Amino acid sequence: MQPAFHHGLLAEDMQILHVTPHLPPDQAANALLPLQLGEWASEAGDRVEYVAHPPRAKGSALLPGTATWVPRRADGRLARSLGTGALTSAWQIYHALSAPLGRADLVHVHSNGLLAEIAVLLARRRHTPVVMTMYGTEIWHYEPKRRGPDLFTRAYHVASAVTFYSERLRARARELGLTRREMHAIYPPVAPAFQWHDESAQAHERESLHLPSRHLLVNVKRLHPLAGQRYLIEAMSEVVRTHPDTRLVICGTGPERNALELLAKSMGVERHVTFAGLVDNATVARYCAAADLFVLPSLLEALPTVAIEALASGTPVLSSDNPGGLELNDVFGPDVFIVARQQSGALADAITYFLEHKHRTSTATRVILEREFGPKAVAAKYRALYEHVRELP
């Protein structure tokens, strides 16, 4: 059952406009959260609308409201040389937003980019309240522009409120001089598909996936250098020496796939590594439930939703010491192990130790998940924020 978006006393229904660079079937965090927020609001009686770029992934998703699609920016050589790409995109965005903004009681803008930044500025010009959500890269890679208009910094400061995917991301924004009023950290929700599995349910899920290995490691992440899968594959060469019946399943696709497959072969572990490709959320949930350990060697994370999903499935997490991993360790304690980034040897040692001391996640972890990451809890926090910003001057 999905959570009611309203909490406490019933509030007045709203027309909510979500502006985001992604929507499902794209699997980005800034695609999934706008969908979830829209579903909760629609079920509670609010009216929902979207303005977004077309999904990059094939297929389509059922949205809880109408969507206006804005073509992605043309960045060909001619457009760059003439400087017309940004101007054309800005004009298209302005026209796409005009009617939806006129209907909106509240605008929720996700991430950064020309679409997001123009939406904030136009909405505030209309005195419409705006919530702006930061997912990670907007802050980790923030640098104020030295030349030309700095639309992101301006939009960031004029939004009614800004939410962050983690406490450490909010702290980093302050370190960068992005301190302002109404800075809120709200953790992402865990989808209902990720349910806790004890050892018996775990074994059943593994059997149904035809994964007979004694030890199962899972990683879910786009195949990109920042995801650090190369260090995990290098670690596997050490792991299988002491635990030869170990399999690693990597879910995801991306530009590093060929390089990672070649690395697995050169390390002599290709028989122990399965590249599952891009799989749907239901299948990810099955892999998370079947795993002994979820391994996330990323170099940079705001708050890794995939790791939280693994914890919700009953599977402990081994993360590198990226900011998101460290925060999960702060929150969940011994169910989240930490190793140094880019250290294959340390990663191998930690995996080996865990495989000799296996356990499922604790009752305390389940309580924290329900309180901080459960759909009802996250829905209530966003609804309370929506009500709050509508009362701001």
mmCIF file of C-alpha atoms in Angstrom:
data_model
loop_
_atom_site.group_PDB
_atom_site.id
_atom_site.type_symbol
_atom_site.label_atom_id
_atom_site.label_comp_id
_atom_site.label_asym_id
_atom_site.label_seq_id
_atom_site.Cartn_x
_atom_site.Cartn_y
_atom_site.Cartn_z
ATOM 1 C CA MET A 1 0.000 0.000 0.000
ATOM 2 C CA GLN A 2 1.344 3.408 -0.933
ATOM 3 C CA PRO A 3 1.493 6.084 1.781
ATOM 4 C CA ALA A 4 -1.012 8.899 1.983
ATOM 5 C CA PHE A 5 0.804 12.104 1.131
ATOM 6 C CA HIS A 6 -1.202 14.129 3.629
ATOM 7 C CA HIS A 7 -0.295 13.880 7.281
ATOM 8 C CA GLY A 8 -2.156 14.976 10.364
ATOM 9 C CA LEU A 9 -5.015 17.332 9.503
ATOM 10 C CA LEU A 10 -6.114 17.225 5.896
ATOM 11 C CA ALA A 11 -4.565 20.020 3.896
ATOM 12 C CA GLU A 12 -5.886 21.835 0.872
ATOM 13 C CA ASP A 13 -5.311 20.020 -2.407
ATOM 14 C CA MET A 14 -2.603 21.508 -4.606
ATOM 15 C CA GLN A 15 -1.547 21.654 -8.221
ATOM 16 C CA ILE A 16 2.088 20.491 -8.058
ATOM 17 C CA LEU A 17 4.508 20.876 -10.951
ATOM 18 C CA HIS A 18 7.661 18.739 -10.999
ATOM 19 C CA VAL A 19 10.484 19.936 -13.241
ATOM 20 C CA THR A 20 13.208 17.352 -13.709
ATOM 21 C CA PRO A 21 15.889 16.379 -16.244
ATOM 22 C CA HIS A 22 14.825 12.716 -16.040
ATOM 23 C CA LEU A 23 11.740 10.570 -15.636
ATOM 24 C CA PRO A 24 11.324 6.773 -15.754
ATOM 25 C CA PRO A 25 12.149 4.501 -17.450
ATOM 26 C CA ASP A 26 15.456 6.295 -16.717
ATOM 27 C CA GLN A 27 16.746 4.905 -13.415
ATOM 28 C CA ALA A 28 18.452 8.057 -12.120
ATOM 29 C CA ALA A 29 17.572 9.223 -8.608
ATOM 30 C CA ASN A 30 16.223 12.481 -10.041
ATOM 31 C CA ALA A 31 13.861 10.406 -12.188
ATOM 32 C CA LEU A 32 12.569 8.070 -9.487
ATOM 33 C CA LEU A 33 11.888 10.598 -6.716
ATOM 34 C CA PRO A 34 9.717 12.888 -8.909
ATOM 35 C CA LEU A 35 7.663 9.837 -9.908
ATOM 36 C CA GLN A 36 7.227 8.704 -6.295
ATOM 37 C CA LEU A 37 6.312 12.178 -5.064
ATOM 38 C CA GLY A 38 3.799 12.525 -7.873
ATOM 39 C CA GLU A 39 2.214 9.158 -7.121
ATOM 40 C CA TRP A 40 1.813 9.976 -3.429
ATOM 41 C CA ALA A 41 0.364 13.408 -4.165
ATOM 42 C CA SER A 42 -2.050 12.102 -6.786
ATOM 43 C CA GLU A 43 -3.355 9.390 -4.456
ATOM 44 C CA ALA A 44 -3.978 12.065 -1.839
ATOM 45 C CA GLY A 45 -6.061 14.151 -4.240
ATOM 46 C CA ASP A 46 -3.501 16.639 -5.501
ATOM 47 C CA ARG A 47 -3.100 17.359 -9.194
ATOM 48 C CA VAL A 48 0.340 16.619 -10.623
ATOM 49 C CA GLU A 49 2.106 17.742 -13.757
ATOM 50 C CA TYR A 50 5.631 17.280 -15.128
ATOM 51 C CA VAL A 51 8.007 19.192 -17.384
ATOM 52 C CA ALA A 52 11.039 17.070 -18.268
ATOM 53 C CA HIS A 53 13.497 16.046 -20.931
ATOM 54 C CA PRO A 54 12.524 12.837 -22.785
ATOM 55 C CA PRO A 55 13.862 9.674 -21.100
ATOM 56 C CA ARG A 56 17.094 8.298 -22.510
ATOM 57 C CA ALA A 57 16.039 4.703 -21.804
ATOM 58 C CA LYS A 58 13.717 2.916 -24.182
ATOM 59 C CA GLY A 59 10.076 2.408 -23.292
ATOM 60 C CA SER A 60 7.664 4.551 -21.312
ATOM 61 C CA ALA A 61 6.402 4.750 -17.751
ATOM 62 C CA LEU A 62 2.920 5.397 -16.406
ATOM 63 C CA LEU A 63 3.017 8.827 -14.788
ATOM 64 C CA PRO A 64 0.481 10.171 -12.269
ATOM 65 C CA GLY A 65 0.044 13.347 -14.306
ATOM 66 C CA THR A 66 0.565 14.843 -17.736
ATOM 67 C CA ALA A 67 4.089 15.505 -18.987
ATOM 68 C CA THR A 68 5.444 18.218 -21.241
ATOM 69 C CA TRP A 69 8.644 17.071 -22.918
ATOM 70 C CA VAL A 70 11.448 19.516 -23.672
ATOM 71 C CA PRO A 71 14.111 18.426 -26.202
ATOM 72 C CA ARG A 72 17.597 18.072 -24.774
ATOM 73 C CA ARG A 73 20.086 20.773 -25.617
ATOM 74 C CA ALA A 74 21.641 20.633 -29.074
ATOM 75 C CA ASP A 75 25.403 20.527 -28.516
ATOM 76 C CA GLY A 76 26.692 19.804 -31.988
ATOM 77 C CA ARG A 77 29.822 21.465 -33.312
ATOM 78 C CA LEU A 78 27.889 24.070 -35.298
ATOM 79 C CA ALA A 79 25.651 24.951 -32.353
ATOM 80 C CA ARG A 80 28.676 25.357 -30.078
ATOM 81 C CA SER A 81 30.572 27.481 -32.564
ATOM 82 C CA LEU A 82 27.614 29.794 -33.109
ATOM 83 C CA GLY A 83 26.571 29.805 -29.459
ATOM 84 C CA THR A 84 23.018 28.934 -30.456
ATOM 85 C CA GLY A 85 22.530 25.710 -28.485
ATOM 86 C CA ALA A 86 21.831 27.339 -25.111
ATOM 87 C CA LEU A 87 19.692 30.096 -26.635
ATOM 88 C CA THR A 88 17.535 27.624 -28.551
ATOM 89 C CA SER A 89 17.129 25.438 -25.465
ATOM 90 C CA ALA A 90 16.264 28.400 -23.259
ATOM 91 C CA TRP A 91 13.565 29.466 -25.713
ATOM 92 C CA GLN A 92 12.092 25.955 -25.851
ATOM 93 C CA ILE A 93 12.164 25.669 -22.047
ATOM 94 C CA TYR A 94 10.477 29.040 -21.593
ATOM 95 C CA HIS A 95 7.585 28.057 -23.856
ATOM 96 C CA ALA A 96 7.246 24.585 -22.365
ATOM 97 C CA LEU A 97 7.035 25.997 -18.843
ATOM 98 C CA SER A 98 4.670 28.901 -19.463
ATOM 99 C CA ALA A 99 1.330 27.093 -19.246
ATOM 100 C CA PRO A 100 2.265 24.558 -16.485
ATOM 101 C CA LEU A 101 3.676 27.346 -14.304
ATOM 102 C CA GLY A 102 0.457 29.268 -14.706
ATOM 103 C CA ARG A 103 -1.470 26.312 -13.231
ATOM 104 C CA ALA A 104 0.934 25.464 -10.409
ATOM 105 C CA ASP A 105 0.395 26.180 -6.724
ATOM 106 C CA LEU A 106 3.864 24.803 -5.990
ATOM 107 C CA VAL A 107 6.868 23.882 -8.133
ATOM 108 C CA HIS A 108 9.357 21.156 -7.195
ATOM 109 C CA VAL A 109 12.561 21.403 -9.231
ATOM 110 C CA HIS A 110 14.966 18.476 -9.276
ATOM 111 C CA SER A 111 18.731 18.791 -9.765
ATOM 112 C CA ASN A 112 20.391 21.478 -11.879
ATOM 113 C CA GLY A 113 20.808 22.354 -15.541
ATOM 114 C CA LEU A 114 19.175 24.895 -17.792
ATOM 115 C CA LEU A 115 15.695 23.376 -17.466
ATOM 116 C CA ALA A 116 15.793 23.362 -13.669
ATOM 117 C CA GLU A 117 17.363 26.787 -13.292
ATOM 118 C CA ILE A 118 15.003 28.575 -15.682
ATOM 119 C CA ALA A 119 12.041 26.895 -13.967
ATOM 120 C CA VAL A 120 13.087 28.235 -10.562
ATOM 121 C CA LEU A 121 13.614 31.760 -11.827
ATOM 122 C CA LEU A 122 10.335 31.896 -13.770
ATOM 123 C CA ALA A 123 8.340 30.437 -10.878
ATOM 124 C CA ARG A 124 9.745 32.902 -8.352
ATOM 125 C CA ARG A 125 9.028 35.761 -10.750
ATOM 126 C CA ARG A 126 5.396 34.623 -10.488
ATOM 127 C CA HIS A 127 5.737 34.418 -6.676
ATOM 128 C CA THR A 128 5.045 30.684 -6.827
ATOM 129 C CA PRO A 129 6.751 28.705 -4.027
ATOM 130 C CA VAL A 130 9.611 26.496 -5.208
ATOM 131 C CA VAL A 131 11.325 23.516 -3.599
ATOM 132 C CA MET A 132 14.675 22.636 -5.181
ATOM 133 C CA THR A 133 16.254 19.209 -4.531
ATOM 134 C CA MET A 134 20.007 18.543 -4.727
ATOM 135 C CA TYR A 135 21.030 14.945 -5.479
ATOM 136 C CA GLY A 136 24.822 15.147 -5.329
ATOM 137 C CA THR A 137 26.686 16.166 -8.474
ATOM 138 C CA GLU A 138 25.235 19.693 -8.339
ATOM 139 C CA ILE A 139 27.097 20.259 -5.055
ATOM 140 C CA TRP A 140 30.142 17.975 -5.329
ATOM 141 C CA HIS A 141 31.155 19.635 -8.610
ATOM 142 C CA TYR A 142 29.943 23.150 -7.808
ATOM 143 C CA GLU A 143 32.057 26.059 -8.958
ATOM 144 C CA PRO A 144 30.633 29.566 -9.297
ATOM 145 C CA LYS A 145 30.930 30.816 -12.851
ATOM 146 C CA ARG A 146 33.601 33.428 -13.428
ATOM 147 C CA ARG A 147 32.148 34.498 -16.778
ATOM 148 C CA GLY A 148 28.574 34.778 -17.960
ATOM 149 C CA PRO A 149 25.374 34.424 -15.924
ATOM 150 C CA ASP A 150 25.536 31.935 -13.044
ATOM 151 C CA LEU A 151 21.976 30.654 -13.282
ATOM 152 C CA PHE A 152 22.473 27.779 -10.859
ATOM 153 C CA THR A 153 23.748 29.914 -7.968
ATOM 154 C CA ARG A 154 20.989 32.449 -8.551
ATOM 155 C CA ALA A 155 18.272 29.786 -8.716
ATOM 156 C CA TYR A 156 19.677 28.037 -5.638
ATOM 157 C CA HIS A 157 19.392 31.205 -3.573
ATOM 158 C CA VAL A 158 15.963 32.365 -4.777
ATOM 159 C CA ALA A 159 14.203 29.001 -4.333
ATOM 160 C CA SER A 160 11.829 28.959 -1.370
ATOM 161 C CA ALA A 161 13.635 25.930 0.104
ATOM 162 C CA VAL A 162 16.390 23.521 -0.874
ATOM 163 C CA THR A 163 16.459 19.858 0.090
ATOM 164 C CA PHE A 164 19.532 17.619 0.050
ATOM 165 C CA TYR A 165 19.795 13.869 -0.404
ATOM 166 C CA SER A 166 22.032 13.594 2.676
ATOM 167 C CA GLU A 167 23.353 15.480 5.689
ATOM 168 C CA ARG A 168 26.890 15.421 4.325
ATOM 169 C CA LEU A 169 25.723 16.943 1.050
ATOM 170 C CA ARG A 170 24.076 19.772 2.978
ATOM 171 C CA ALA A 171 27.266 20.254 5.003
ATOM 172 C CA ARG A 172 29.312 20.383 1.795
ATOM 173 C CA ALA A 173 27.021 23.085 0.397
ATOM 174 C CA ARG A 174 27.718 25.191 3.473
ATOM 175 C CA GLU A 175 31.463 24.640 3.103
ATOM 176 C CA LEU A 176 31.213 25.945 -0.463
ATOM 177 C CA GLY A 177 29.558 29.164 0.677
ATOM 178 C CA LEU A 178 26.059 28.065 -0.343
ATOM 179 C CA THR A 179 24.597 28.724 3.099
ATOM 180 C CA ARG A 180 21.034 30.025 3.012
ATOM 181 C CA ARG A 181 17.811 29.720 4.946
ATOM 182 C CA GLU A 182 15.551 26.687 4.454
ATOM 183 C CA MET A 183 18.200 24.014 3.886
ATOM 184 C CA HIS A 184 16.671 20.593 4.621
ATOM 185 C CA ALA A 185 18.139 17.080 4.451
ATOM 186 C CA ILE A 186 15.517 14.489 3.441
ATOM 187 C CA TYR A 187 16.644 10.951 2.745
ATOM 188 C CA PRO A 188 15.342 9.072 -0.328
ATOM 189 C CA PRO A 189 12.557 6.507 0.079
ATOM 190 C CA VAL A 190 13.036 2.770 -0.314
ATOM 191 C CA ALA A 191 10.593 1.224 -2.793
ATOM 192 C CA PRO A 192 8.192 -1.425 -1.389
ATOM 193 C CA ALA A 193 9.825 -4.067 -3.622
ATOM 194 C CA PHE A 194 12.778 -4.183 -1.218
ATOM 195 C CA GLN A 195 11.588 -6.353 1.691
ATOM 196 C CA TRP A 196 13.655 -7.928 4.461
ATOM 197 C CA HIS A 197 14.754 -11.549 3.860
ATOM 198 C CA ASP A 198 16.059 -13.918 6.515
ATOM 199 C CA GLU A 199 18.518 -16.715 5.616
ATOM 200 C CA SER A 200 15.746 -19.045 4.458
ATOM 201 C CA ALA A 201 14.097 -16.444 2.194
ATOM 202 C CA GLN A 202 17.530 -15.400 0.943
ATOM 203 C CA ALA A 203 18.353 -18.989 -0.057
ATOM 204 C CA HIS A 204 15.014 -19.338 -1.850
ATOM 205 C CA GLU A 205 15.626 -16.132 -3.820
ATOM 206 C CA ARG A 206 19.107 -17.261 -4.789
ATOM 207 C CA GLU A 207 17.800 -20.595 -6.009
ATOM 208 C CA SER A 208 15.105 -18.901 -8.090
ATOM 209 C CA LEU A 209 17.796 -16.754 -9.731
ATOM 210 C CA HIS A 210 19.818 -19.899 -10.566
ATOM 211 C CA LEU A 211 22.813 -18.719 -8.565
ATOM 212 C CA PRO A 212 24.128 -21.834 -6.823
ATOM 213 C CA SER A 213 27.397 -20.321 -5.557
ATOM 214 C CA ARG A 214 28.023 -20.528 -1.838
ATOM 215 C CA HIS A 215 28.898 -16.830 -1.615
ATOM 216 C CA LEU A 216 27.144 -14.056 -3.559
ATOM 217 C CA LEU A 217 28.296 -10.449 -3.869
ATOM 218 C CA VAL A 218 26.166 -7.840 -5.642
ATOM 219 C CA ASN A 219 26.902 -4.377 -7.002
ATOM 220 C CA VAL A 220 24.269 -2.133 -8.618
ATOM 221 C CA LYS A 221 25.608 0.980 -10.288
ATOM 222 C CA ARG A 222 26.187 2.548 -13.679
ATOM 223 C CA LEU A 223 29.418 1.242 -15.191
ATOM 224 C CA HIS A 224 31.410 4.445 -14.898
ATOM 225 C CA PRO A 225 34.904 5.202 -13.516
ATOM 226 C CA LEU A 226 33.397 6.987 -10.490
ATOM 227 C CA ALA A 227 31.510 3.794 -9.571
ATOM 228 C CA GLY A 228 34.821 2.060 -8.844
ATOM 229 C CA GLN A 229 33.863 -1.409 -10.114
ATOM 230 C CA ARG A 230 37.408 -1.957 -11.357
ATOM 231 C CA TYR A 231 38.631 -2.112 -7.737
ATOM 232 C CA LEU A 232 35.965 -4.678 -6.932
ATOM 233 C CA ILE A 233 36.980 -6.883 -9.862
ATOM 234 C CA GLU A 234 40.631 -6.585 -8.865
ATOM 235 C CA ALA A 235 39.646 -7.577 -5.313
ATOM 236 C CA MET A 236 37.844 -10.659 -6.644
ATOM 237 C CA SER A 237 41.152 -12.179 -7.723
ATOM 238 C CA GLU A 238 42.144 -12.293 -4.041
ATOM 239 C CA VAL A 239 38.706 -13.295 -2.739
ATOM 240 C CA VAL A 240 38.412 -16.401 -4.927
ATOM 241 C CA ARG A 241 41.786 -17.700 -3.755
ATOM 242 C CA THR A 242 40.343 -18.374 -0.288
ATOM 243 C CA HIS A 243 36.670 -18.589 -1.258
ATOM 244 C CA PRO A 244 36.610 -20.073 -4.775
ATOM 245 C CA ASP A 245 32.836 -20.627 -4.733
ATOM 246 C CA THR A 246 32.114 -16.886 -4.838
ATOM 247 C CA ARG A 247 30.148 -15.047 -7.514
ATOM 248 C CA LEU A 248 29.921 -11.314 -8.115
ATOM 249 C CA VAL A 249 26.858 -9.962 -9.968
ATOM 250 C CA ILE A 250 27.148 -6.426 -11.330
ATOM 251 C CA CYS A 251 23.852 -4.820 -12.377
ATOM 252 C CA GLY A 252 24.077 -1.813 -14.652
ATOM 253 C CA THR A 253 25.328 -0.592 -17.963
ATOM 254 C CA GLY A 254 27.599 2.197 -19.077
ATOM 255 C CA PRO A 255 30.769 3.196 -20.926
ATOM 256 C CA GLU A 256 33.074 1.022 -18.787
ATOM 257 C CA ARG A 257 31.479 -2.333 -19.571
ATOM 258 C CA ASN A 258 33.989 -3.519 -22.183
ATOM 259 C CA ALA A 259 36.939 -2.384 -20.073
ATOM 260 C CA LEU A 260 35.564 -4.137 -16.992
ATOM 261 C CA GLU A 261 34.943 -7.375 -18.895
ATOM 262 C CA LEU A 262 38.508 -7.282 -20.204
ATOM 263 C CA LEU A 263 39.785 -6.596 -16.688
ATOM 264 C CA ALA A 264 37.883 -9.585 -15.294
ATOM 265 C CA LYS A 265 39.432 -11.775 -17.979
ATOM 266 C CA SER A 266 42.945 -10.446 -17.401
ATOM 267 C CA MET A 267 42.571 -11.027 -13.637
ATOM 268 C CA GLY A 268 41.399 -14.580 -14.267
ATOM 269 C CA VAL A 269 38.011 -14.084 -12.584
ATOM 270 C CA GLU A 270 35.693 -13.919 -15.598
ATOM 271 C CA ARG A 271 34.007 -17.181 -14.491
ATOM 272 C CA HIS A 272 33.215 -15.572 -11.125
ATOM 273 C CA VAL A 273 31.769 -12.277 -12.426
ATOM 274 C CA THR A 274 28.350 -11.855 -14.052
ATOM 275 C CA PHE A 275 27.523 -8.624 -15.871
ATOM 276 C CA ALA A 276 23.730 -8.625 -15.626
ATOM 277 C CA GLY A 277 23.298 -5.410 -17.634
ATOM 278 C CA LEU A 278 20.497 -2.932 -17.063
ATOM 279 C CA VAL A 279 17.776 -4.723 -15.097
ATOM 280 C CA ASP A 280 14.433 -3.489 -13.783
ATOM 281 C CA ASN A 281 13.811 -2.560 -10.162
ATOM 282 C CA ALA A 282 12.022 -5.818 -9.358
ATOM 283 C CA THR A 283 15.035 -7.829 -10.501
ATOM 284 C CA VAL A 284 17.415 -5.571 -8.579
ATOM 285 C CA ALA A 285 15.320 -6.291 -5.480
ATOM 286 C CA ARG A 286 15.732 -10.042 -6.036
ATOM 287 C CA TYR A 287 19.517 -9.753 -6.412
ATOM 288 C CA CYS A 288 19.740 -7.594 -3.276
ATOM 289 C CA ALA A 289 17.718 -10.140 -1.287
ATOM 290 C CA ALA A 290 19.794 -13.071 -2.569
ATOM 291 C CA ALA A 291 23.180 -11.493 -1.826
ATOM 292 C CA ASP A 292 25.388 -12.134 1.172
ATOM 293 C CA LEU A 293 26.994 -8.725 0.816
ATOM 294 C CA PHE A 294 26.281 -5.618 -1.257
ATOM 295 C CA VAL A 295 29.554 -3.985 -2.327
ATOM 296 C CA LEU A 296 29.732 -0.326 -3.343
ATOM 297 C CA PRO A 297 33.311 0.799 -4.132
ATOM 298 C CA SER A 298 32.231 4.201 -5.527
ATOM 299 C CA LEU A 299 34.635 7.106 -5.432
ATOM 300 C CA LEU A 300 31.824 9.604 -4.837
ATOM 301 C CA GLU A 301 28.263 9.267 -3.520
ATOM 302 C CA ALA A 302 25.814 11.683 -1.920
ATOM 303 C CA LEU A 303 23.665 8.940 -0.471
ATOM 304 C CA PRO A 304 23.639 5.629 -2.375
ATOM 305 C CA THR A 305 19.992 4.597 -2.682
ATOM 306 C CA VAL A 306 21.082 1.193 -3.981
ATOM 307 C CA ALA A 307 22.884 0.525 -0.709
ATOM 308 C CA ILE A 308 19.812 1.481 1.313
ATOM 309 C CA GLU A 309 17.745 -0.873 -0.830
ATOM 310 C CA ALA A 310 20.174 -3.687 -0.042
ATOM 311 C CA LEU A 311 19.900 -2.965 3.684
ATOM 312 C CA ALA A 312 16.113 -3.020 3.392
ATOM 313 C CA SER A 313 16.424 -6.478 1.802
ATOM 314 C CA GLY A 314 18.389 -7.748 4.798
ATOM 315 C CA THR A 315 21.813 -7.595 3.143
ATOM 316 C CA PRO A 316 24.743 -5.802 4.835
ATOM 317 C CA VAL A 317 26.752 -3.259 2.845
ATOM 318 C CA LEU A 318 30.472 -2.819 2.255
ATOM 319 C CA SER A 319 31.157 0.703 1.006
ATOM 320 C CA SER A 320 34.221 2.742 0.228
ATOM 321 C CA ASP A 321 34.777 5.823 2.365
ATOM 322 C CA ASN A 322 32.893 8.135 0.011
ATOM 323 C CA PRO A 323 30.694 10.731 1.773
ATOM 324 C CA GLY A 324 27.480 8.757 1.258
ATOM 325 C CA GLY A 325 29.006 5.540 2.529
ATOM 326 C CA LEU A 326 30.366 7.275 5.618
ATOM 327 C CA GLU A 327 26.948 8.753 6.327
ATOM 328 C CA LEU A 328 25.308 5.333 6.020
ATOM 329 C CA ASN A 329 27.848 4.023 8.513
ATOM 330 C CA ASP A 330 26.900 6.892 10.842
ATOM 331 C CA VAL A 331 23.225 5.979 10.502
ATOM 332 C CA PHE A 332 23.316 2.169 10.467
ATOM 333 C CA GLY A 333 26.533 1.347 12.316
ATOM 334 C CA PRO A 334 27.828 -2.240 12.004
ATOM 335 C CA ASP A 335 25.529 -3.194 9.109
ATOM 336 C CA VAL A 336 27.578 -0.855 6.869
ATOM 337 C CA PHE A 337 31.307 -1.641 6.650
ATOM 338 C CA ILE A 338 33.746 0.992 5.371
ATOM 339 C CA VAL A 339 37.050 0.607 3.502
ATOM 340 C CA ALA A 340 39.347 3.135 1.864
ATOM 341 C CA ARG A 341 38.583 4.193 -1.689
ATOM 342 C CA GLN A 342 40.618 2.837 -4.611
ATOM 343 C CA GLN A 343 42.215 0.139 -2.438
ATOM 344 C CA SER A 344 41.597 -3.271 -3.994
ATOM 345 C CA GLY A 345 43.568 -5.074 -1.302
ATOM 346 C CA ALA A 346 41.589 -3.532 1.548
ATOM 347 C CA LEU A 347 38.383 -4.313 -0.320
ATOM 348 C CA ALA A 348 39.421 -7.958 -0.744
ATOM 349 C CA ASP A 349 40.344 -8.271 2.940
ATOM 350 C CA ALA A 350 36.988 -6.823 4.037
ATOM 351 C CA ILE A 351 35.012 -9.108 1.708
ATOM 352 C CA THR A 352 36.945 -12.157 2.880
ATOM 353 C CA TYR A 353 36.381 -11.281 6.518
ATOM 354 C CA PHE A 354 32.651 -10.826 5.974
ATOM 355 C CA LEU A 355 32.261 -14.110 4.089
ATOM 356 C CA GLU A 356 33.716 -15.803 7.169
ATOM 357 C CA HIS A 357 31.358 -13.914 9.506
ATOM 358 C CA LYS A 358 28.075 -13.686 7.580
ATOM 359 C CA HIS A 359 24.910 -12.199 9.018
ATOM 360 C CA ARG A 360 21.691 -10.538 7.933
ATOM 361 C CA THR A 361 20.909 -6.951 8.941
ATOM 362 C CA SER A 362 19.741 -6.184 12.468
ATOM 363 C CA THR A 363 16.364 -5.250 13.903
ATOM 364 C CA ALA A 364 17.785 -1.805 14.665
ATOM 365 C CA THR A 365 18.495 -1.284 10.969
ATOM 366 C CA ARG A 366 14.908 -2.166 10.099
ATOM 367 C CA VAL A 367 13.613 0.365 12.626
ATOM 368 C CA ILE A 368 15.833 3.117 11.186
ATOM 369 C CA LEU A 369 14.784 2.267 7.644
ATOM 370 C CA GLU A 370 11.114 2.589 8.506
ATOM 371 C CA ARG A 371 11.618 5.854 10.386
ATOM 372 C CA GLU A 372 13.945 7.654 7.948
ATOM 373 C CA PHE A 373 13.572 5.912 4.582
ATOM 374 C CA GLY A 374 10.085 4.417 4.601
ATOM 375 C CA PRO A 375 7.711 5.815 1.953
ATOM 376 C CA LYS A 376 5.267 7.066 4.602
ATOM 377 C CA ALA A 377 7.999 8.908 6.475
ATOM 378 C CA VAL A 378 9.522 10.502 3.356
ATOM 379 C CA ALA A 379 6.096 11.461 1.991
ATOM 380 C CA ALA A 380 5.180 13.154 5.255
ATOM 381 C CA LYS A 381 8.431 15.131 5.324
ATOM 382 C CA TYR A 382 7.946 16.479 1.807
ATOM 383 C CA ARG A 383 4.296 17.271 2.439
ATOM 384 C CA ALA A 384 5.201 19.194 5.589
ATOM 385 C CA LEU A 385 7.812 21.119 3.605
ATOM 386 C CA TYR A 386 5.301 21.889 0.844
ATOM 387 C CA GLU A 387 2.858 23.273 3.394
ATOM 388 C CA HIS A 388 5.639 25.278 5.033
ATOM 389 C CA VAL A 389 6.937 26.972 1.883
ATOM 390 C CA ARG A 390 3.428 27.953 0.856
ATOM 391 C CA GLU A 391 3.260 30.026 4.041
ATOM 392 C CA LEU A 392 6.588 31.779 3.456
ATOM 393 C CA PRO A 393 6.549 35.366 2.212
#
